[in-house]
PDB file of C-alpha atoms in Angstrom:
ATOM      1  CA  MET A  10      41.496  74.781  88.067  1.00 40.00           C
ATOM      2  CA  ARG A  11      43.558  74.603  84.882  1.00 41.00           C
ATOM      3  CA  ARG A  12      46.370  76.537  86.558  1.00 43.00           C
ATOM      4  CA  LEU A  13      46.395  74.083  89.452  1.00 37.00           C
ATOM      5  CA  ILE A  14      46.628  71.116  87.093  1.00 38.00           C
ATOM      6  CA  VAL A  15      49.599  72.718  85.280  1.00 36.00           C
ATOM      7  CA  CYS A  16      51.368  73.297  88.550  1.00 39.00           C
ATOM      8  CA  LEU A  17      50.781  69.737  89.649  1.00 37.00           C
ATOM      9  CA  LEU A  18      52.077  68.390  86.341  1.00 36.00           C
ATOM     10  CA  TRP A  19      55.157  70.608  86.556  1.00 37.00           C
ATOM     11  CA  GLY A  20      55.769  69.398  90.097  1.00 44.00           C
ATOM     12  CA  MET A  21      55.483  65.767  88.996  1.00 43.00           C
ATOM     13  CA  MET A  22      57.972  66.370  86.161  1.00 44.00           C
ATOM     14  CA  MET A  23      60.509  68.074  88.375  1.00 42.00           C
ATOM     15  CA  SER A  24      60.175  65.837  91.407  1.00 44.00           C
ATOM     16  CA  PRO A  25      62.670  63.134  90.250  1.00 49.00           C
ATOM     17  CA  VAL A  26      65.421  65.747  89.843  1.00 48.00           C
ATOM     18  CA  MET A  27      64.609  67.654  92.985  1.00 55.00           C
ATOM     19  CA  ALA A  28      64.344  64.432  94.941  1.00 70.00           C
ATOM     20  CA  GLN A  29      67.909  63.312  94.120  1.00 88.00           C
ATOM     21  CA  SER A  30      69.854  62.889  97.325  1.00 94.00           C
ATOM     22  CA  ALA A  31      73.529  63.329  98.073  1.00 93.00           C
ATOM     23  CA  ARG A  32      73.877  59.582  97.781  1.00 95.00           C
ATOM     24  CA  ASP A  33      72.266  59.632  94.331  1.00 96.00           C
ATOM     25  CA  PHE A  34      74.817  62.154  93.090  1.00 97.00           C
ATOM     26  CA  VAL A  35      77.618  59.962  94.439  1.00 97.00           C
ATOM     27  CA  ARG A  36      76.235  57.039  92.444  1.00 97.00           C
ATOM     28  CA  LEU A  37      76.000  59.168  89.310  1.00 97.00           C
ATOM     29  CA  GLY A  38      79.553  60.342  89.884  1.00 97.00           C
ATOM     30  CA  ASN A  39      80.783  56.783  90.296  1.00 97.00           C
ATOM     31  CA  ARG A  40      79.088  55.790  87.052  1.00 97.00           C
ATOM     32  CA  ALA A  41      80.757  58.667  85.189  1.00 97.00           C
ATOM     33  CA  TYR A  42      84.118  57.875  86.842  1.00 97.00           C
ATOM     34  CA  ARG A  43      84.003  54.261  85.659  1.00 97.00           C
ATOM     35  CA  ALA A  44      83.214  55.534  82.149  1.00 96.00           C
ATOM     36  CA  GLY A  45      86.305  57.728  82.226  1.00 97.00           C
ATOM     37  CA  GLN A  46      84.222  60.921  82.342  1.00 97.00           C
ATOM     38  CA  TYR A  47      86.175  62.449  85.208  1.00 97.00           C
ATOM     39  CA  ASP A  48      84.986  66.023  84.741  1.00 96.00           C
ATOM     40  CA  LYS A  49      81.366  64.841  84.857  1.00 97.00           C
ATOM     41  CA  ALA A  50      82.131  62.721  87.909  1.00 97.00           C
ATOM     42  CA  GLU A  51      83.665  65.793  89.543  1.00 97.00           C
ATOM     43  CA  THR A  52      80.449  67.753  88.963  1.00 97.00           C
ATOM     44  CA  CYS A  53      78.317  64.991  90.477  1.00 97.00           C
ATOM     45  CA  TYR A  54      80.491  64.695  93.583  1.00 97.00           C
ATOM     46  CA  LEU A  55      80.407  68.459  94.093  1.00 97.00           C
ATOM     47  CA  LYS A  56      76.598  68.376  93.910  1.00 97.00           C
ATOM     48  CA  SER A  57      76.575  65.602  96.485  1.00 96.00           C
ATOM     49  CA  ILE A  58      78.814  67.625  98.806  1.00 97.00           C
ATOM     50  CA  ALA A  59      76.588  70.697  98.321  1.00 96.00           C
ATOM     51  CA  LYS A  60      73.669  68.670  99.602  1.00 96.00           C
ATOM     52  CA  GLU A  61      75.476  66.806 102.353  1.00 95.00           C
ATOM     53  CA  PRO A  62      79.277  66.633 102.800  1.00 96.00           C
ATOM     54  CA  SER A  63      80.473  63.081 103.346  1.00 96.00           C
ATOM     55  CA  PHE A  64      83.672  61.088 103.557  1.00 97.00           C
ATOM     56  CA  GLU A  65      82.776  59.118 100.442  1.00 97.00           C
ATOM     57  CA  ALA A  66      81.972  62.186  98.311  1.00 97.00           C
ATOM     58  CA  TYR A  67      85.217  63.955  99.227  1.00 98.00           C
ATOM     59  CA  TYR A  68      87.256  60.787  98.766  1.00 98.00           C
ATOM     60  CA  ASN A  69      85.751  60.081  95.339  1.00 98.00           C
ATOM     61  CA  LEU A  70      86.151  63.741  94.356  1.00 97.00           C
ATOM     62  CA  GLY A  71      89.829  63.467  95.249  1.00 98.00           C
ATOM     63  CA  ASN A  72      90.129  60.437  92.973  1.00 98.00           C
ATOM     64  CA  ALA A  73      88.477  62.342  90.121  1.00 98.00           C
ATOM     65  CA  TYR A  74      90.979  65.184  90.526  1.00 97.00           C
ATOM     66  CA  VAL A  75      93.900  62.741  90.525  1.00 97.00           C
ATOM     67  CA  MET A  76      92.719  61.345  87.195  1.00 97.00           C
ATOM     68  CA  GLN A  77      92.694  64.909  85.869  1.00 96.00           C
ATOM     69  CA  GLN A  78      96.266  65.416  87.116  1.00 95.00           C
ATOM     70  CA  LYS A  79      95.189  67.933  89.756  1.00 96.00           C
ATOM     71  CA  ASP A  80      97.106  66.393  92.620  1.00 96.00           C
ATOM     72  CA  SER A  81      97.162  69.395  94.949  1.00 96.00           C
ATOM     73  CA  THR A  82      93.368  69.796  94.715  1.00 97.00           C
ATOM     74  CA  ALA A  83      92.935  66.064  95.160  1.00 97.00           C
ATOM     75  CA  PHE A  84      95.043  66.116  98.319  1.00 98.00           C
ATOM     76  CA  GLU A  85      92.883  68.881  99.819  1.00 98.00           C
ATOM     77  CA  ASN A  86      89.769  66.782  99.265  1.00 98.00           C
ATOM     78  CA  TYR A  87      91.416  63.716 100.828  1.00 98.00           C
ATOM     79  CA  LYS A  88      92.171  65.894 103.845  1.00 97.00           C
ATOM     80  CA  ARG A  89      88.506  66.966 104.031  1.00 98.00           C
ATOM     81  CA  ALA A  90      87.447  63.328 103.837  1.00 97.00           C
ATOM     82  CA  ASP A  91      89.806  62.516 106.704  1.00 97.00           C
ATOM     83  CA  SER A  92      88.441  65.401 108.769  1.00 97.00           C
ATOM     84  CA  ILE A  93      84.899  64.042 108.391  1.00 96.00           C
ATOM     85  CA  GLY A  94      86.086  60.516 109.124  1.00 96.00           C
ATOM     86  CA  THR A  95      84.563  57.119 108.579  1.00 95.00           C
ATOM     87  CA  SER A  96      83.864  54.058 110.682  1.00 95.00           C
ATOM     88  CA  ASP A  97      85.257  51.814 107.906  1.00 97.00           C
ATOM     89  CA  PRO A  98      89.018  51.278 108.528  1.00 97.00           C
ATOM     90  CA  LEU A  99      89.547  50.016 104.974  1.00 97.00           C
ATOM     91  CA  ARG A 100      88.167  53.225 103.459  1.00 97.00           C
ATOM     92  CA  LYS A 101      90.269  55.254 105.821  1.00 97.00           C
ATOM     93  CA  ALA A 102      93.339  53.208 104.836  1.00 98.00           C
ATOM     94  CA  ARG A 103      92.711  53.858 101.142  1.00 98.00           C
ATOM     95  CA  ASN A 104      92.411  57.572 101.807  1.00 98.00           C
ATOM     96  CA  PHE A 105      95.790  57.653 103.585  1.00 98.00           C
ATOM     97  CA  HIS A 106      97.275  55.468 100.843  1.00 98.00           C
ATOM     98  CA  ASN A 107      96.234  57.951  98.140  1.00 98.00           C
ATOM     99  CA  MET A 108      97.605  60.881 100.164  1.00 98.00           C
ATOM    100  CA  GLY A 109     100.904  59.016 100.371  1.00 98.00           C
ATOM    101  CA  ASN A 110     100.887  58.463  96.608  1.00 97.00           C
ATOM    102  CA  ILE A 111     100.532  62.188  95.950  1.00 97.00           C
ATOM    103  CA  TRP A 112     103.514  63.027  98.160  1.00 97.00           C
ATOM    104  CA  TYR A 113     105.560  60.214  96.614  1.00 97.00           C
ATOM    105  CA  ALA A 114     104.885  61.563  93.107  1.00 96.00           C
ATOM    106  CA  GLN A 115     105.867  65.054  94.234  1.00 95.00           C
ATOM    107  CA  GLY A 116     109.133  63.724  95.669  1.00 95.00           C
ATOM    108  CA  MET A 117     110.004  61.932  92.427  1.00 94.00           C
ATOM    109  CA  GLY A 118     109.290  65.093  90.449  1.00 93.00           C
ATOM    110  CA  ALA A 119     111.566  67.117  92.710  1.00 92.00           C
ATOM    111  CA  MET A 120     114.403  64.595  92.244  1.00 90.00           C
ATOM    112  CA  ARG A 121     114.067  64.567  88.455  1.00 89.00           C
ATOM    113  CA  GLN A 122     114.061  68.340  88.187  1.00 86.00           C
ATOM    114  CA  GLN A 123     116.630  68.769  90.973  1.00 78.00           C
ATOM    115  CA  ASP A 124     114.565  71.402  92.690  1.00 71.00           C
ATOM    116  CA  GLY A 125     112.080  71.525  95.512  1.00 73.00           C
ATOM    117  CA  ASN A 126     112.168  69.574  98.755  1.00 89.00           C
ATOM    118  CA  ALA A 127     112.343  65.908  97.776  1.00 93.00           C
ATOM    119  CA  VAL A 128     113.301  64.882 101.308  1.00 95.00           C
ATOM    120  CA  GLY A 129     110.219  66.517 102.812  1.00 95.00           C
ATOM    121  CA  ALA A 130     107.921  65.026 100.167  1.00 96.00           C
ATOM    122  CA  PHE A 131     109.186  61.473 100.683  1.00 97.00           C
ATOM    123  CA  GLN A 132     109.003  61.898 104.451  1.00 97.00           C
ATOM    124  CA  ASN A 133     105.320  62.847 104.152  1.00 97.00           C
ATOM    125  CA  ALA A 134     104.716  59.869 101.873  1.00 97.00           C
ATOM    126  CA  VAL A 135     106.287  57.549 104.466  1.00 97.00           C
ATOM    127  CA  ASN A 136     104.086  59.001 107.209  1.00 97.00           C
ATOM    128  CA  PHE A 137     100.843  58.578 105.252  1.00 98.00           C
ATOM    129  CA  TYR A 138     101.705  55.020 104.180  1.00 98.00           C
ATOM    130  CA  LYS A 139     102.341  54.157 107.814  1.00 97.00           C
ATOM    131  CA  SER A 140      98.983  55.663 108.774  1.00 97.00           C
ATOM    132  CA  SER A 141      97.347  53.560 106.064  1.00 97.00           C
ATOM    133  CA  LEU A 142      98.970  50.376 107.371  1.00 97.00           C
ATOM    134  CA  ARG A 143      97.775  51.126 110.894  1.00 97.00           C
ATOM    135  CA  CYS A 144      94.232  51.021 109.520  1.00 97.00           C
ATOM    136  CA  ASN A 145      94.845  47.999 107.292  1.00 97.00           C
ATOM    137  CA  PRO A 146      98.035  46.077 108.150  1.00 97.00           C
ATOM    138  CA  ALA A 147      97.272  43.445 105.498  1.00 96.00           C
ATOM    139  CA  ASP A 148      97.561  45.829 102.537  1.00 97.00           C
ATOM    140  CA  ASN A 149     100.614  44.577 100.644  1.00 97.00           C
ATOM    141  CA  GLU A 150     100.449  47.370  98.071  1.00 97.00           C
ATOM    142  CA  THR A 151     100.773  50.012 100.772  1.00 97.00           C
ATOM    143  CA  ARG A 152     103.605  48.059 102.378  1.00 97.00           C
ATOM    144  CA  TYR A 153     105.438  47.968  99.058  1.00 98.00           C
ATOM    145  CA  ASN A 154     104.892  51.695  98.503  1.00 97.00           C
ATOM    146  CA  LEU A 155     106.169  52.370 102.011  1.00 97.00           C
ATOM    147  CA  ALA A 156     109.384  50.483 101.263  1.00 97.00           C
ATOM    148  CA  MET A 157     109.853  52.449  98.030  1.00 97.00           C
ATOM    149  CA  ALA A 158     109.231  55.753  99.799  1.00 96.00           C
ATOM    150  CA  GLN A 159     111.754  54.884 102.509  1.00 97.00           C
ATOM    151  CA  HIS A 160     114.315  53.948  99.870  1.00 97.00           C
ATOM    152  CA  GLN A 161     113.832  57.209  97.972  1.00 96.00           C
ATOM    153  CA  LEU A 162     113.917  59.157 101.237  1.00 95.00           C
ATOM    154  CA  LYS A 163     117.319  57.694 102.099  1.00 96.00           C
ATOM    155  CA  LYS A 164     118.566  58.327  98.566  1.00 94.00           C
ATOM    156  CA  SER A 165     117.447  61.957  98.549  1.00 93.00           C
ATOM    157  CA  GLN A 166     118.952  62.519 102.000  1.00 93.00           C
ATOM    158  CA  ASP A 167     122.308  61.172 100.794  1.00 92.00           C
ATOM    159  CA  GLN A 168     122.190  63.356  97.693  1.00 89.00           C
ATOM    160  CA  GLN A 169     121.358  66.386  99.786  1.00 87.00           C
ATOM    161  CA  LYS A 170     124.240  65.633 102.136  1.00 86.00           C
ATOM    162  CA  ASN A 171     126.711  64.998  99.328  1.00 80.00           C
ATOM    163  CA  GLY A 172     125.507  68.097  97.540  1.00 68.00           C
ATOM    164  CA  GLY A 173     126.199  70.151 100.633  1.00 57.00           C
ATOM    165  CA  ASN A 174     129.670  68.633 100.986  1.00 48.00           C
ATOM    166  CA  ASN A 175     130.429  69.229  97.322  1.00 49.00           C
ATOM    167  CA  GLN A 176     129.293  72.812  97.591  1.00 54.00           C
ATOM    168  CA  GLN A 177     131.492  73.338 100.638  1.00 57.00           C
ATOM    169  CA  GLN A 178     134.464  71.748  98.863  1.00 54.00           C
ATOM    170  CA  GLN A 179     133.900  73.925  95.801  1.00 55.00           C
ATOM    171  CA  GLN A 180     133.838  76.991  98.016  1.00 64.00           C
ATOM    172  CA  GLN A 181     137.100  75.974  99.671  1.00 60.00           C
ATOM    173  CA  ASP A 182     138.727  75.317  96.291  1.00 55.00           C
ATOM    174  CA  LYS A 183     137.585  78.697  95.060  1.00 67.00           C
ATOM    175  CA  GLN A 184     139.084  80.418  98.103  1.00 74.00           C
ATOM    176  CA  LYS A 185     142.385  78.581  97.618  1.00 70.00           C
ATOM    177  CA  GLN A 186     142.462  79.568  93.963  1.00 77.00           C
ATOM    178  CA  GLN A 187     141.850  83.201  94.844  1.00 77.00           C
ATOM    179  CA  GLN A 188     144.624  83.121  97.462  1.00 76.00           C
ATOM    180  CA  GLN A 189     147.033  81.569  94.970  1.00 80.00           C
ATOM    181  CA  GLN A 190     146.183  84.221  92.397  1.00 79.00           C
ATOM    182  CA  GLN A 191     146.808  86.936  94.960  1.00 80.00           C
ATOM    183  CA  GLN A 192     150.167  85.426  95.902  1.00 79.00           C
ATOM    184  CA  ASP A 193     151.187  85.128  92.245  1.00 79.00           C
ATOM    185  CA  GLN A 194     150.207  88.727  91.577  1.00 81.00           C
ATOM    186  CA  GLN A 195     152.074  89.912  94.660  1.00 79.00           C
ATOM    187  CA  LYS A 196     155.173  88.000  93.579  1.00 78.00           C
ATOM    188  CA  LYS A 197     154.926  89.470  90.088  1.00 79.00           C
ATOM    189  CA  ASP A 198     154.590  92.990  91.487  1.00 74.00           C
ATOM    190  CA  GLU A 199     157.647  92.489  93.688  1.00 75.00           C
ATOM    191  CA  GLU A 200     159.716  91.254  90.736  1.00 76.00           C
ATOM    192  CA  GLN A 201     158.669  94.241  88.659  1.00 78.00           C
ATOM    193  CA  LYS A 202     159.570  96.563  91.510  1.00 75.00           C
ATOM    194  CA  LYS A 203     163.038  94.999  91.872  1.00 73.00           C
ATOM    195  CA  GLU A 204     163.575  95.247  88.131  1.00 71.00           C
ATOM    196  CA  GLN A 205     162.732  98.929  88.213  1.00 72.00           C
ATOM    197  CA  GLN A 206     165.151  99.502  91.120  1.00 71.00           C
ATOM    198  CA  LYS A 207     168.188  97.985  89.294  1.00 65.00           C
ATOM    199  CA  PRO A 208     170.889 100.634  88.455  1.00 64.00           C
ATOM    200  CA  GLU A 209     170.951 101.588  84.824  1.00 60.00           C
ATOM    201  CA  PRO A 210     174.217 101.070  82.829  1.00 55.00           C
ATOM    202  CA  LYS A 211     176.564 104.106  82.821  1.00 54.00           C
ATOM    203  CA  LYS A 212     176.256 105.344  79.314  1.00 51.00           C
ATOM    204  CA  ASP A 213     179.289 107.767  79.643  1.00 49.00           C
ATOM    205  CA  GLU A 214     181.714 105.044  80.678  1.00 50.00           C
ATOM    206  CA  MET A 215     180.574 102.794  77.894  1.00 52.00           C
ATOM    207  CA  SER A 216     180.914 105.639  75.438  1.00 59.00           C
ATOM    208  CA  ASP A 217     184.495 106.438  76.549  1.00 62.00           C
ATOM    209  CA  GLN A 218     185.539 102.826  76.255  1.00 65.00           C
ATOM    210  CA  THR A 219     184.013 102.555  72.836  1.00 65.00           C
ATOM    211  CA  ALA A 220     185.651 105.781  71.768  1.00 58.00           C
ATOM    212  CA  GLU A 221     189.071 104.582  72.932  1.00 68.00           C
ATOM    213  CA  GLN A 222     188.679 101.348  70.983  1.00 69.00           C
ATOM    214  CA  LEU A 223     187.690 103.247  67.882  1.00 63.00           C
ATOM    215  CA  LEU A 224     190.677 105.614  68.300  1.00 64.00           C
ATOM    216  CA  ASN A 225     193.141 102.745  68.621  1.00 69.00           C
ATOM    217  CA  SER A 226     191.642 101.078  65.595  1.00 68.00           C
ATOM    218  CA  ALA A 227     191.912 104.302  63.594  1.00 60.00           C
ATOM    219  CA  GLN A 228     195.563 104.839  64.593  1.00 66.00           C
ATOM    220  CA  GLN A 229     196.451 101.311  63.550  1.00 68.00           C
ATOM    221  CA  ASP A 230     194.771 101.812  60.204  1.00 64.00           C
ATOM    222  CA  GLU A 231     196.621 105.072  59.713  1.00 63.00           C
ATOM    223  CA  ARG A 232     200.005 103.453  60.408  1.00 67.00           C
ATOM    224  CA  GLY A 233     199.219 100.666  57.967  1.00 63.00           C
ATOM    225  CA  VAL A 234     198.301 103.149  55.253  1.00 55.00           C
ATOM    226  CA  GLN A 235     201.494 105.173  55.891  1.00 65.00           C
ATOM    227  CA  ARG A 236     203.655 102.074  55.567  1.00 67.00           C
ATOM    228  CA  LYS A 237     202.031 101.207  52.254  1.00 61.00           C
ATOM    229  CA  VAL A 238     202.582 104.708  50.952  1.00 53.00           C
ATOM    230  CA  ASN A 239     206.224 104.655  51.982  1.00 59.00           C
ATOM    231  CA  LYS A 240     206.786 101.321  50.257  1.00 61.00           C
ATOM    232  CA  LYS A 241     205.163 102.571  47.079  1.00 53.00           C
ATOM    233  CA  GLN A 242     207.265 105.716  47.036  1.00 52.00           C
ATOM    234  CA  ASN A 243     210.475 103.763  47.511  1.00 49.00           C
ATOM    235  CA  PHE A 244     209.549 101.410  44.728  1.00 41.00           C
ATOM    236  CA  GLN A 245     208.846 104.244  42.331  1.00 44.00           C
ATOM    237  CA  ARG A 246     212.057 105.979  43.276  1.00 41.00           C
ATOM    238  CA  ARG A 247     214.115 102.898  42.587  1.00 41.00           C
ATOM    239  CA  ASN A 248     212.513 102.513  39.221  1.00 40.00           C
ATOM    240  CA  LEU A 249     213.268 106.081  38.295  1.00 34.00           C
ATOM    241  CA  GLU A 250     216.825 105.774  39.275  1.00 38.00           C
ATOM    242  CA  LYS A 251     217.145 102.644  37.240  1.00 34.00           C
ATOM    243  CA  ASP A 252     215.611 104.225  34.100  1.00 36.00           C
ATOM    244  CA  TRP A 253     217.969 107.169  34.262  1.00 28.00           C
TER     245      TRP A 253
END
């Protein structure tokens, strides 16, 4: 009897927790989300999905991941929400809107870092914003985001095109520079070859000419010296004759 009473009391204590429905966990998650406790909200939404997957639980879980800067995981949960579907067009519009926001943010990141596929990201953002407006044509925020995504798409397409043209031009300039260098080197080689083929000066002829010049110069010097000697001898002889 005592054991039965203990079991009944234990069952009464645990019944509020065990009786929580998927909807209850969504409410708890929403309360934590509004308090800024996004990790706690995430846990509550996951418990709700474990009990009964729903559009609302996946959508709210996606929002909790966005606030934790886990965009790729958030996008996957938005996709799951869309696969389950909802009869409320406004909720469906918000889901598409948030999917567009994730792609828009990815496109902006790719443009800032100059890597990745910015064009593809902005194109996806445009598509999701359009899907959102089909569900709720009166949403001015989505219409504004669509215009921004289209603008950035055009901008990234132009940059991609110009980048391709610039790359092609750089390649052409590089080829021209290489051709010019080859032509200059070929011209230099030809000039060196011609210089090597020039006949060398005839050293023997130059030597003979130089020798002849030196010989003439030596003969002239010898004659001059002889004349001086003769003059000196004559002068001395006259002096001797005069002294005698």
